[in-house]
PDB file of C-alpha atoms and ligand atoms in Angstrom:
ATOM      1  CA  MET A   1      38.089   7.564 104.663  1.00  0.00           C
ATOM      2  CA  ALA A   2      40.821   9.545 102.883  1.00  0.00           C
ATOM      3  CA  ASP A   3      43.465  11.130 105.105  1.00  0.00           C
ATOM      4  CA  ARG A   4      42.365  14.714 104.381  1.00  0.00           C
ATOM      5  CA  ALA A   5      38.676  13.917 105.043  1.00  0.00           C
ATOM      6  CA  PHE A   6      39.769  12.324 108.324  1.00  0.00           C
ATOM      7  CA  ARG A   7      41.675  15.484 109.326  1.00  0.00           C
ATOM      8  CA  ILE A   8      38.712  17.686 108.341  1.00  0.00           C
ATOM      9  CA  ARG A   9      36.434  15.515 110.470  1.00  0.00           C
ATOM     10  CA  GLN A  10      38.807  15.655 113.458  1.00  0.00           C
ATOM     11  CA  ALA A  11      39.047  19.460 113.260  1.00  0.00           C
ATOM     12  CA  PHE A  12      35.256  19.879 113.215  1.00  0.00           C
ATOM     13  CA  ASP A  13      34.811  17.302 115.981  1.00  0.00           C
ATOM     14  CA  ALA A  14      37.132  19.453 118.108  1.00  0.00           C
ATOM     15  CA  ALA A  15      35.233  22.701 117.388  1.00  0.00           C
ATOM     16  CA  SER A  16      33.316  22.666 120.661  1.00  0.00           C
ATOM     17  CA  ARG A  17      32.882  26.474 120.619  1.00  0.00           C
ATOM     18  CA  TYR A  18      31.757  26.676 116.978  1.00  0.00           C
ATOM     19  CA  ASP A  19      28.752  28.908 117.657  1.00  0.00           C
ATOM     20  CA  GLU A  20      30.884  31.592 119.371  1.00  0.00           C
ATOM     21  CA  HIS A  21      32.972  32.108 116.235  1.00  0.00           C
ATOM     22  CA  ALA A  22      30.387  31.414 113.551  1.00  0.00           C
ATOM     23  CA  GLY A  23      28.427  34.655 113.147  1.00  0.00           C
ATOM     24  CA  LEU A  24      29.014  34.678 109.397  1.00  0.00           C
ATOM     25  CA  GLN A  25      28.069  31.008 109.036  1.00  0.00           C
ATOM     26  CA  ARG A  26      24.814  31.735 110.868  1.00  0.00           C
ATOM     27  CA  ARG A  27      23.990  34.623 108.491  1.00  0.00           C
ATOM     28  CA  VAL A  28      24.718  32.474 105.440  1.00  0.00           C
ATOM     29  CA  ALA A  29      22.595  29.596 106.778  1.00  0.00           C
ATOM     30  CA  THR A  30      19.689  31.961 107.492  1.00  0.00           C
ATOM     31  CA  GLY A  31      19.915  33.344 103.960  1.00  0.00           C
ATOM     32  CA  LEU A  32      19.868  29.833 102.491  1.00  0.00           C
ATOM     33  CA  ALA A  33      16.878  28.910 104.673  1.00  0.00           C
ATOM     34  CA  ASP A  34      15.004  31.937 103.287  1.00  0.00           C
ATOM     35  CA  ARG A  35      15.881  30.866  99.760  1.00  0.00           C
ATOM     36  CA  ILE A  36      14.712  27.287 100.443  1.00  0.00           C
ATOM     37  CA  ALA A  37      11.444  28.586 101.914  1.00  0.00           C
ATOM     38  CA  GLY A  38      10.633  30.065  98.486  1.00  0.00           C
ATOM     39  CA  LEU A  39      11.229  26.831  96.520  1.00  0.00           C
ATOM     40  CA  PRO A  40       8.273  24.833  95.199  1.00  0.00           C
ATOM     41  CA  LEU A  41       8.819  21.638  97.195  1.00  0.00           C
ATOM     42  CA  ALA A  42       6.762  18.441  97.057  1.00  0.00           C
ATOM     43  CA  PRO A  43       4.244  17.989  99.872  1.00  0.00           C
ATOM     44  CA  ARG A  44       5.767  16.246 102.924  1.00  0.00           C
ATOM     45  CA  PRO A  45       9.239  16.562 101.369  1.00  0.00           C
ATOM     46  CA  ARG A  46      12.000  14.131 102.233  1.00  0.00           C
ATOM     47  CA  ILE A  47      15.032  16.229 103.108  1.00  0.00           C
ATOM     48  CA  LEU A  48      18.707  15.334 103.422  1.00  0.00           C
ATOM     49  CA  GLU A  49      21.006  17.877 105.014  1.00  0.00           C
ATOM     50  CA  ILE A  50      24.759  17.551 104.470  1.00  0.00           C
ATOM     51  CA  GLY A  51      27.303  19.072 106.893  1.00  0.00           C
ATOM     52  CA  CYS A  52      24.730  20.222 109.465  1.00  0.00           C
ATOM     53  CA  GLY A  53      27.348  21.463 111.931  1.00  0.00           C
ATOM     54  CA  THR A  54      25.641  22.650 115.105  1.00  0.00           C
ATOM     55  CA  GLY A  55      22.339  23.141 113.260  1.00  0.00           C
ATOM     56  CA  PHE A  56      22.141  26.744 112.022  1.00  0.00           C
ATOM     57  CA  LEU A  57      20.546  25.765 108.697  1.00  0.00           C
ATOM     58  CA  THR A  58      18.434  22.977 110.208  1.00  0.00           C
ATOM     59  CA  GLU A  59      16.997  25.334 112.791  1.00  0.00           C
ATOM     60  CA  ALA A  60      16.389  28.185 110.337  1.00  0.00           C
ATOM     61  CA  ALA A  61      14.850  26.030 107.579  1.00  0.00           C
ATOM     62  CA  MET A  62      12.605  23.738 109.623  1.00  0.00           C
ATOM     63  CA  PRO A  63       9.813  26.203 110.437  1.00  0.00           C
ATOM     64  CA  ALA A  64       9.199  26.893 106.728  1.00  0.00           C
ATOM     65  CA  ILE A  65       8.945  23.145 105.934  1.00  0.00           C
ATOM     66  CA  ALA A  66       6.777  22.057 108.826  1.00  0.00           C
ATOM     67  CA  ASP A  67       5.692  18.791 107.128  1.00  0.00           C
ATOM     68  CA  GLY A  68       9.244  17.806 106.080  1.00  0.00           C
ATOM     69  CA  ASN A  69      10.896  14.532 106.968  1.00  0.00           C
ATOM     70  CA  TRP A  70      14.562  15.235 107.734  1.00  0.00           C
ATOM     71  CA  LEU A  71      17.725  13.198 107.670  1.00  0.00           C
ATOM     72  CA  VAL A  72      20.319  15.546 109.177  1.00  0.00           C
ATOM     73  CA  THR A  73      23.964  14.533 108.682  1.00  0.00           C
ATOM     74  CA  ASP A  74      27.563  15.600 109.105  1.00  0.00           C
ATOM     75  CA  ILE A  75      30.926  13.916 108.592  1.00  0.00           C
ATOM     76  CA  ALA A  76      31.894  14.777 112.200  1.00  0.00           C
ATOM     77  CA  PRO A  77      30.076  12.721 114.863  1.00  0.00           C
ATOM     78  CA  ALA A  78      30.504  15.478 117.490  1.00  0.00           C
ATOM     79  CA  MET A  79      28.799  17.968 115.142  1.00  0.00           C
ATOM     80  CA  VAL A  80      25.896  15.548 114.659  1.00  0.00           C
ATOM     81  CA  ALA A  81      25.602  15.328 118.450  1.00  0.00           C
ATOM     82  CA  ARG A  82      25.637  19.147 118.841  1.00  0.00           C
ATOM     83  CA  CYS A  83      22.972  19.495 116.168  1.00  0.00           C
ATOM     84  CA  ARG A  84      20.829  16.791 117.767  1.00  0.00           C
ATOM     85  CA  THR A  85      21.068  18.683 121.082  1.00  0.00           C
ATOM     86  CA  ARG A  86      19.939  21.917 119.415  1.00  0.00           C
ATOM     87  CA  ILE A  87      17.112  20.449 117.301  1.00  0.00           C
ATOM     88  CA  GLY A  88      15.995  17.371 119.246  1.00  0.00           C
ATOM     89  CA  GLU A  89      15.224  14.019 117.651  1.00  0.00           C
ATOM     90  CA  GLY A  90      11.651  13.281 116.598  1.00  0.00           C
ATOM     91  CA  ARG A  91       9.604  11.087 114.305  1.00  0.00           C
ATOM     92  CA  ALA A  92      10.274  13.459 111.409  1.00  0.00           C
ATOM     93  CA  VAL A  93      13.935  14.212 112.228  1.00  0.00           C
ATOM     94  CA  ARG A  94      16.732  11.675 112.245  1.00  0.00           C
ATOM     95  CA  PHE A  95      20.461  12.244 112.565  1.00  0.00           C
ATOM     96  CA  ALA A  96      23.398  10.321 111.115  1.00  0.00           C
ATOM     97  CA  THR A  97      27.128  10.607 110.532  1.00  0.00           C
ATOM     98  CA  LEU A  98      27.726  10.755 106.780  1.00  0.00           C
ATOM     99  CA  ASP A  99      30.487  11.862 104.418  1.00  0.00           C
ATOM    100  CA  GLY A 100      28.368  13.926 102.036  1.00  0.00           C
ATOM    101  CA  GLU A 101      30.935  13.464  99.297  1.00  0.00           C
ATOM    102  CA  ARG A 102      30.379   9.719  99.415  1.00  0.00           C
ATOM    103  CA  PRO A 103      26.713   9.271 100.322  1.00  0.00           C
ATOM    104  CA  LEU A 104      24.891   5.974  99.970  1.00  0.00           C
ATOM    105  CA  PRO A 105      24.405   4.720  96.404  1.00  0.00           C
ATOM    106  CA  PRO A 106      20.994   5.778  95.017  1.00  0.00           C
ATOM    107  CA  GLU A 107      19.789   2.172  94.719  1.00  0.00           C
ATOM    108  CA  GLY A 108      18.018   1.189  97.900  1.00  0.00           C
ATOM    109  CA  VAL A 109      17.618   4.795  99.154  1.00  0.00           C
ATOM    110  CA  ASP A 110      14.253   6.542  98.849  1.00  0.00           C
ATOM    111  CA  PRO A 111      14.898   9.669  96.799  1.00  0.00           C
ATOM    112  CA  PHE A 112      14.939  13.085  98.445  1.00  0.00           C
ATOM    113  CA  ASP A 113      12.897  16.153  97.473  1.00  0.00           C
ATOM    114  CA  LEU A 114      15.484  18.508  98.903  1.00  0.00           C
ATOM    115  CA  ILE A 115      19.171  18.088  99.625  1.00  0.00           C
ATOM    116  CA  CYS A 116      20.542  21.128 101.394  1.00  0.00           C
ATOM    117  CA  SER A 117      23.857  22.186 102.856  1.00  0.00           C
ATOM    118  CA  SER A 118      25.367  25.431 104.093  1.00  0.00           C
ATOM    119  CA  LEU A 119      29.114  26.066 103.896  1.00  0.00           C
ATOM    120  CA  ALA A 120      30.100  22.392 103.960  1.00  0.00           C
ATOM    121  CA  VAL A 121      30.660  21.284 100.344  1.00  0.00           C
ATOM    122  CA  GLN A 122      33.745  23.518  99.971  1.00  0.00           C
ATOM    123  CA  TRP A 123      35.436  20.746 101.955  1.00  0.00           C
ATOM    124  CA  PHE A 124      34.760  18.171  99.222  1.00  0.00           C
ATOM    125  CA  GLY A 125      37.884  16.967  97.418  1.00  0.00           C
ATOM    126  CA  ASP A 126      36.032  17.088  94.068  1.00  0.00           C
ATOM    127  CA  LEU A 127      33.074  19.468  94.252  1.00  0.00           C
ATOM    128  CA  ALA A 128      31.425  18.653  90.901  1.00  0.00           C
ATOM    129  CA  ALA A 129      31.696  14.891  91.435  1.00  0.00           C
ATOM    130  CA  GLY A 130      30.363  15.196  94.992  1.00  0.00           C
ATOM    131  CA  LEU A 131      27.420  17.342  93.891  1.00  0.00           C
ATOM    132  CA  SER A 132      26.706  14.835  91.091  1.00  0.00           C
ATOM    133  CA  ARG A 133      26.449  12.005  93.599  1.00  0.00           C
ATOM    134  CA  LEU A 134      24.044  14.066  95.704  1.00  0.00           C
ATOM    135  CA  PHE A 135      22.005  15.054  92.636  1.00  0.00           C
ATOM    136  CA  ALA A 136      21.576  11.347  91.867  1.00  0.00           C
ATOM    137  CA  LEU A 137      19.693  10.998  95.160  1.00  0.00           C
ATOM    138  CA  LEU A 138      16.986  13.507  94.158  1.00  0.00           C
ATOM    139  CA  ALA A 139      13.425  12.634  93.184  1.00  0.00           C
ATOM    140  CA  PRO A 140      12.049  14.214  89.984  1.00  0.00           C
ATOM    141  CA  GLY A 141      11.398  17.892  90.725  1.00  0.00           C
ATOM    142  CA  GLY A 142      13.744  17.730  93.734  1.00  0.00           C
ATOM    143  CA  TRP A 143      16.212  20.470  94.634  1.00  0.00           C
ATOM    144  CA  LEU A 144      19.870  20.539  95.566  1.00  0.00           C
ATOM    145  CA  ALA A 145      20.410  23.814  97.450  1.00  0.00           C
ATOM    146  CA  VAL A 146      23.882  24.542  98.800  1.00  0.00           C
ATOM    147  CA  THR A 147      26.013  27.478  99.796  1.00  0.00           C
ATOM    148  CA  THR A 148      29.737  27.270  99.293  1.00  0.00           C
ATOM    149  CA  LEU A 149      32.798  29.508  99.155  1.00  0.00           C
ATOM    150  CA  ALA A 150      34.121  31.004  95.926  1.00  0.00           C
ATOM    151  CA  ASP A 151      37.351  32.600  94.767  1.00  0.00           C
ATOM    152  CA  GLY A 152      38.153  35.805  96.667  1.00  0.00           C
ATOM    153  CA  THR A 153      37.398  34.302 100.063  1.00  0.00           C
ATOM    154  CA  PHE A 154      40.217  35.266 102.463  1.00  0.00           C
ATOM    155  CA  ALA A 155      41.737  37.419  99.704  1.00  0.00           C
ATOM    156  CA  GLU A 156      43.421  39.683 102.290  1.00  0.00           C
ATOM    157  CA  TRP A 157      45.100  36.743 104.045  1.00  0.00           C
ATOM    158  CA  ARG A 158      46.241  35.303 100.730  1.00  0.00           C
ATOM    159  CA  ARG A 159      47.561  38.716  99.605  1.00  0.00           C
ATOM    160  CA  ALA A 160      49.565  39.043 102.833  1.00  0.00           C
ATOM    161  CA  HIS A 161      51.269  35.755 101.910  1.00  0.00           C
ATOM    162  CA  ALA A 162      51.728  36.591  98.227  1.00  0.00           C
ATOM    163  CA  ALA A 163      53.367  39.924  99.065  1.00  0.00           C
ATOM    164  CA  LEU A 164      56.108  37.928 100.833  1.00  0.00           C
ATOM    165  CA  GLY A 165      56.362  35.293  98.122  1.00  0.00           C
ATOM    166  CA  LEU A 166      54.567  32.717 100.276  1.00  0.00           C
ATOM    167  CA  ALA A 167      51.508  30.522  99.739  1.00  0.00           C
ATOM    168  CA  ALA A 168      48.590  30.612 102.175  1.00  0.00           C
ATOM    169  CA  GLY A 169      47.261  27.442 103.768  1.00  0.00           C
ATOM    170  CA  THR A 170      43.643  28.468 103.273  1.00  0.00           C
ATOM    171  CA  PRO A 171      42.196  26.248 100.546  1.00  0.00           C
ATOM    172  CA  SER A 172      41.711  27.768  97.098  1.00  0.00           C
ATOM    173  CA  TYR A 173      38.076  28.155  96.106  1.00  0.00           C
ATOM    174  CA  PRO A 174      36.557  27.945  92.600  1.00  0.00           C
ATOM    175  CA  MET A 175      35.682  30.932  90.435  1.00  0.00           C
ATOM    176  CA  VAL A 176      31.942  31.538  90.198  1.00  0.00           C
ATOM    177  CA  GLU A 177      32.261  30.887  86.442  1.00  0.00           C
ATOM    178  CA  ALA A 178      33.468  27.371  87.255  1.00  0.00           C
ATOM    179  CA  LEU A 179      30.411  26.836  89.463  1.00  0.00           C
ATOM    180  CA  ARG A 180      28.206  28.091  86.619  1.00  0.00           C
ATOM    181  CA  ALA A 181      29.857  25.580  84.273  1.00  0.00           C
ATOM    182  CA  ILE A 182      28.924  22.593  86.452  1.00  0.00           C
ATOM    183  CA  ARG A 183      26.287  20.338  84.895  1.00  0.00           C
ATOM    184  CA  LEU A 184      24.568  17.690  86.996  1.00  0.00           C
ATOM    185  CA  ASP A 185      22.953  15.138  84.676  1.00  0.00           C
ATOM    186  CA  GLY A 186      23.066  17.933  82.100  1.00  0.00           C
ATOM    187  CA  VAL A 187      21.341  20.431  84.425  1.00  0.00           C
ATOM    188  CA  ALA A 188      22.943  23.836  85.060  1.00  0.00           C
ATOM    189  CA  GLY A 189      22.512  25.504  88.438  1.00  0.00           C
ATOM    190  CA  MET A 190      21.303  28.952  89.398  1.00  0.00           C
ATOM    191  CA  ILE A 191      24.354  30.446  91.074  1.00  0.00           C
ATOM    192  CA  GLU A 192      23.854  33.554  93.202  1.00  0.00           C
ATOM    193  CA  GLU A 193      26.733  35.472  94.762  1.00  0.00           C
ATOM    194  CA  SER A 194      27.107  37.529  97.886  1.00  0.00           C
ATOM    195  CA  ARG A 195      30.162  39.141  99.413  1.00  0.00           C
ATOM    196  CA  MET A 196      30.668  39.629 103.113  1.00  0.00           C
ATOM    197  CA  MET A 197      33.476  40.943 105.231  1.00  0.00           C
ATOM    198  CA  VAL A 198      34.496  40.190 108.792  1.00  0.00           C
ATOM    199  CA  ARG A 199      36.929  42.492 110.622  1.00  0.00           C
ATOM    200  CA  TYR A 200      39.145  40.908 113.276  1.00  0.00           C
ATOM    201  CA  ASP A 201      41.000  42.617 116.128  1.00  0.00           C
ATOM    202  CA  ASP A 202      44.317  41.208 114.967  1.00  0.00           C
ATOM    203  CA  ALA A 203      45.828  38.287 113.037  1.00  0.00           C
ATOM    204  CA  PRO A 204      45.728  35.853 116.002  1.00  0.00           C
ATOM    205  CA  ALA A 205      41.991  36.576 116.365  1.00  0.00           C
ATOM    206  CA  PHE A 206      41.477  35.650 112.685  1.00  0.00           C
ATOM    207  CA  LEU A 207      43.417  32.410 113.122  1.00  0.00           C
ATOM    208  CA  ARG A 208      41.630  31.605 116.400  1.00  0.00           C
ATOM    209  CA  ALA A 209      38.269  32.103 114.673  1.00  0.00           C
ATOM    210  CA  LEU A 210      39.192  29.734 111.818  1.00  0.00           C
ATOM    211  CA  LYS A 211      40.390  27.133 114.301  1.00  0.00           C
ATOM    212  CA  GLY A 212      37.376  27.777 116.540  1.00  0.00           C
ATOM    213  CA  ILE A 213      34.928  26.827 113.801  1.00  0.00           C
ATOM    214  CA  GLY A 214      37.057  23.805 112.855  1.00  0.00           C
ATOM    215  CA  ALA A 215      38.125  25.353 109.542  1.00  0.00           C
ATOM    216  CA  GLY A 216      41.860  25.324 110.144  1.00  0.00           C
ATOM    217  CA  THR A 217      42.676  22.304 107.953  1.00  0.00           C
ATOM    218  CA  PRO A 218      44.984  23.614 105.210  1.00  0.00           C
ATOM    219  CA  GLY A 219      44.585  22.978 101.487  1.00  0.00           C
ATOM    220  CA  PRO A 220      45.826  19.579 100.239  1.00  0.00           C
ATOM    221  CA  ALA A 221      49.290  20.628  99.024  1.00  0.00           C
ATOM    222  CA  HIS A 222      50.152  23.140 101.757  1.00  0.00           C
ATOM    223  CA  ARG A 223      53.457  23.007 103.613  1.00  0.00           C
ATOM    224  CA  PRO A 224      53.380  24.815 106.997  1.00  0.00           C
ATOM    225  CA  LEU A 225      55.331  28.090 107.184  1.00  0.00           C
ATOM    226  CA  ALA A 226      58.341  28.565 109.435  1.00  0.00           C
ATOM    227  CA  PRO A 227      57.399  30.583 112.569  1.00  0.00           C
ATOM    228  CA  GLY A 228      59.307  33.673 111.365  1.00  0.00           C
ATOM    229  CA  SER A 229      57.495  33.668 108.011  1.00  0.00           C
ATOM    230  CA  MET A 230      54.149  33.266 109.737  1.00  0.00           C
ATOM    231  CA  ARG A 231      54.899  36.236 112.012  1.00  0.00           C
ATOM    232  CA  ALA A 232      55.767  38.347 108.937  1.00  0.00           C
ATOM    233  CA  VAL A 233      52.495  37.334 107.238  1.00  0.00           C
ATOM    234  CA  MET A 234      50.540  38.221 110.366  1.00  0.00           C
ATOM    235  CA  ARG A 235      52.168  41.681 110.551  1.00  0.00           C
ATOM    236  CA  ARG A 236      51.319  42.243 106.884  1.00  0.00           C
ATOM    237  CA  PHE A 237      47.704  41.150 107.401  1.00  0.00           C
ATOM    238  CA  GLU A 238      47.399  43.508 110.379  1.00  0.00           C
ATOM    239  CA  ALA A 239      48.906  46.396 108.404  1.00  0.00           C
ATOM    240  CA  GLY A 240      46.151  45.827 105.840  1.00  0.00           C
ATOM    241  CA  GLY A 241      43.391  46.224 108.450  1.00  0.00           C
ATOM    242  CA  CYS A 242      42.580  42.630 109.541  1.00  0.00           C
ATOM    243  CA  ASP A 243      39.615  42.215 107.192  1.00  0.00           C
ATOM    244  CA  ALA A 244      38.627  38.818 105.849  1.00  0.00           C
ATOM    245  CA  SER A 245      36.418  38.669 102.752  1.00  0.00           C
ATOM    246  CA  TYR A 246      33.967  35.873 102.170  1.00  0.00           C
ATOM    247  CA  HIS A 247      32.620  35.268  98.669  1.00  0.00           C
ATOM    248  CA  VAL A 248      29.585  33.074  99.143  1.00  0.00           C
ATOM    249  CA  ALA A 249      27.884  31.255  96.280  1.00  0.00           C
ATOM    250  CA  THR A 250      24.354  29.915  96.658  1.00  0.00           C
ATOM    251  CA  CYS A 251      23.869  27.083  94.166  1.00  0.00           C
ATOM    252  CA  LEU A 252      20.408  25.765  93.278  1.00  0.00           C
ATOM    253  CA  PHE A 253      20.031  22.743  90.983  1.00  0.00           C
ATOM    254  CA  ARG A 254      16.662  21.146  90.190  1.00  0.00           C
ATOM    255  CA  ARG A 255      16.093  17.670  88.834  1.00  0.00           C
ATOM    256  CA  PRO A 256      13.484  18.109  86.086  1.00  0.00           C
ATOM    257  CA  PRO A 257       9.965  17.221  87.292  1.00  0.00           C
ATOM    258  CA  ALA A 258       8.409  14.028  85.893  1.00  0.00           C
ATOM    259  CA  PRO A 259       6.600  14.741  82.584  1.00  0.00           C
TER     260      PRO A 259
HETATM  261  C1  SAM B   1      31.559  25.617 108.389  1.00  0.00           C
HETATM  262  S1  SAM B   1      30.674  24.262 109.032  1.00  0.00           S
HETATM  263  C2  SAM B   1      29.025  24.632 108.540  1.00  0.00           C
HETATM  264  C3  SAM B   1      28.040  23.981 109.463  1.00  0.00           C
HETATM  265  C4  SAM B   1      26.591  24.397 109.298  1.00  0.00           C
HETATM  266  N1  SAM B   1      26.050  23.944 108.035  1.00  0.00           N
HETATM  267  C5  SAM B   1      26.461  25.890 109.431  1.00  0.00           C
HETATM  268  O1  SAM B   1      26.000  26.511 108.490  1.00  0.00           O
HETATM  269  O2  SAM B   1      26.813  26.405 110.495  1.00  0.00           O
HETATM  270  C6  SAM B   1      31.122  22.947 107.914  1.00  0.00           C
HETATM  271  C7  SAM B   1      30.531  21.611 108.331  1.00  0.00           C
HETATM  272  O3  SAM B   1      30.707  20.706 107.242  1.00  0.00           O
HETATM  273  C8  SAM B   1      31.094  19.452 107.752  1.00  0.00           C
HETATM  274  N2  SAM B   1      31.763  18.721 106.676  1.00  0.00           N
HETATM  275  C9  SAM B   1      32.996  18.932 106.146  1.00  0.00           C
HETATM  276  N3  SAM B   1      33.235  18.039 105.164  1.00  0.00           N
HETATM  277  C10 SAM B   1      32.115  17.263 105.074  1.00  0.00           C
HETATM  278  C11 SAM B   1      31.759  16.161 104.264  1.00  0.00           C
HETATM  279  N4  SAM B   1      32.593  15.657 103.326  1.00  0.00           N
HETATM  280  N5  SAM B   1      30.553  15.579 104.443  1.00  0.00           N
HETATM  281  C12 SAM B   1      29.699  16.050 105.382  1.00  0.00           C
HETATM  282  N6  SAM B   1      29.990  17.100 106.199  1.00  0.00           N
HETATM  283  C13 SAM B   1      31.185  17.695 106.037  1.00  0.00           C
HETATM  284  C14 SAM B   1      31.953  19.772 108.955  1.00  0.00           C
HETATM  285  O4  SAM B   1      32.071  18.697 109.850  1.00  0.00           O
HETATM  286  C15 SAM B   1      31.209  20.977 109.531  1.00  0.00           C
HETATM  287  O5  SAM B   1      30.258  20.588 110.478  1.00  0.00           O
END
């Protein structure tokens, strides 16, 4: 496993109080579950979930797909365990540790009718290549349904850095136009956007929340700031009102049905 993927996994493994800090993630997962409930899925669909975390999407989507057969996965073993505790294992639900960016090769794997994921694929090193590998695991007519973060997420935090000539450690996220330009086996996705805002009490609360959900791993090229610079950024962020924007993209790709 690459060094960055290992650090991402460690941070999520350590996020034992994820649910306390993850109100936004829960809302996004519920929205994706509603969207999935409206998709024309095959009967008794085989479903692969990537980056299940503690199970917000799993729990919200399962009731609408009562006859589904689920393989629920995450790169972080402790997250898989938390999700298993929430959902419970059964004949139609299995759990596994899996790096969704490097899933099993399609040969030898029964294809899936739905591959879903909420707020996990933004951690992929190469989003388009990772989505392509997942798309290759779909049966004809199958859906890839993911939410991810787009440009503008944490804009206030990034602006607080930029105003001081500094670069933020939060990863940079793609423009929605770049998501719209992705083709998976020639197929374009339906990309839907929503914008949300979370207000924090102060800058430490924002940083604690990021760390609390395991999302504190900086972007690949980031060099940590000196303590004095970080304090200046935090004062700037607080002067701006302690808001954090989230620009969420829901991406739906369908493998063409068999003729
Ligand atoms: C912000 S949480 C979202 C969890 C859950 N889907 C939710 O909506 O609450 C991101 C999750 O993605 C997982 N993750 C990060 N990179 C991953 C990868 N390459 N493959 C699979 N899971 C990954 C993390 O371990 C974490 O559980």
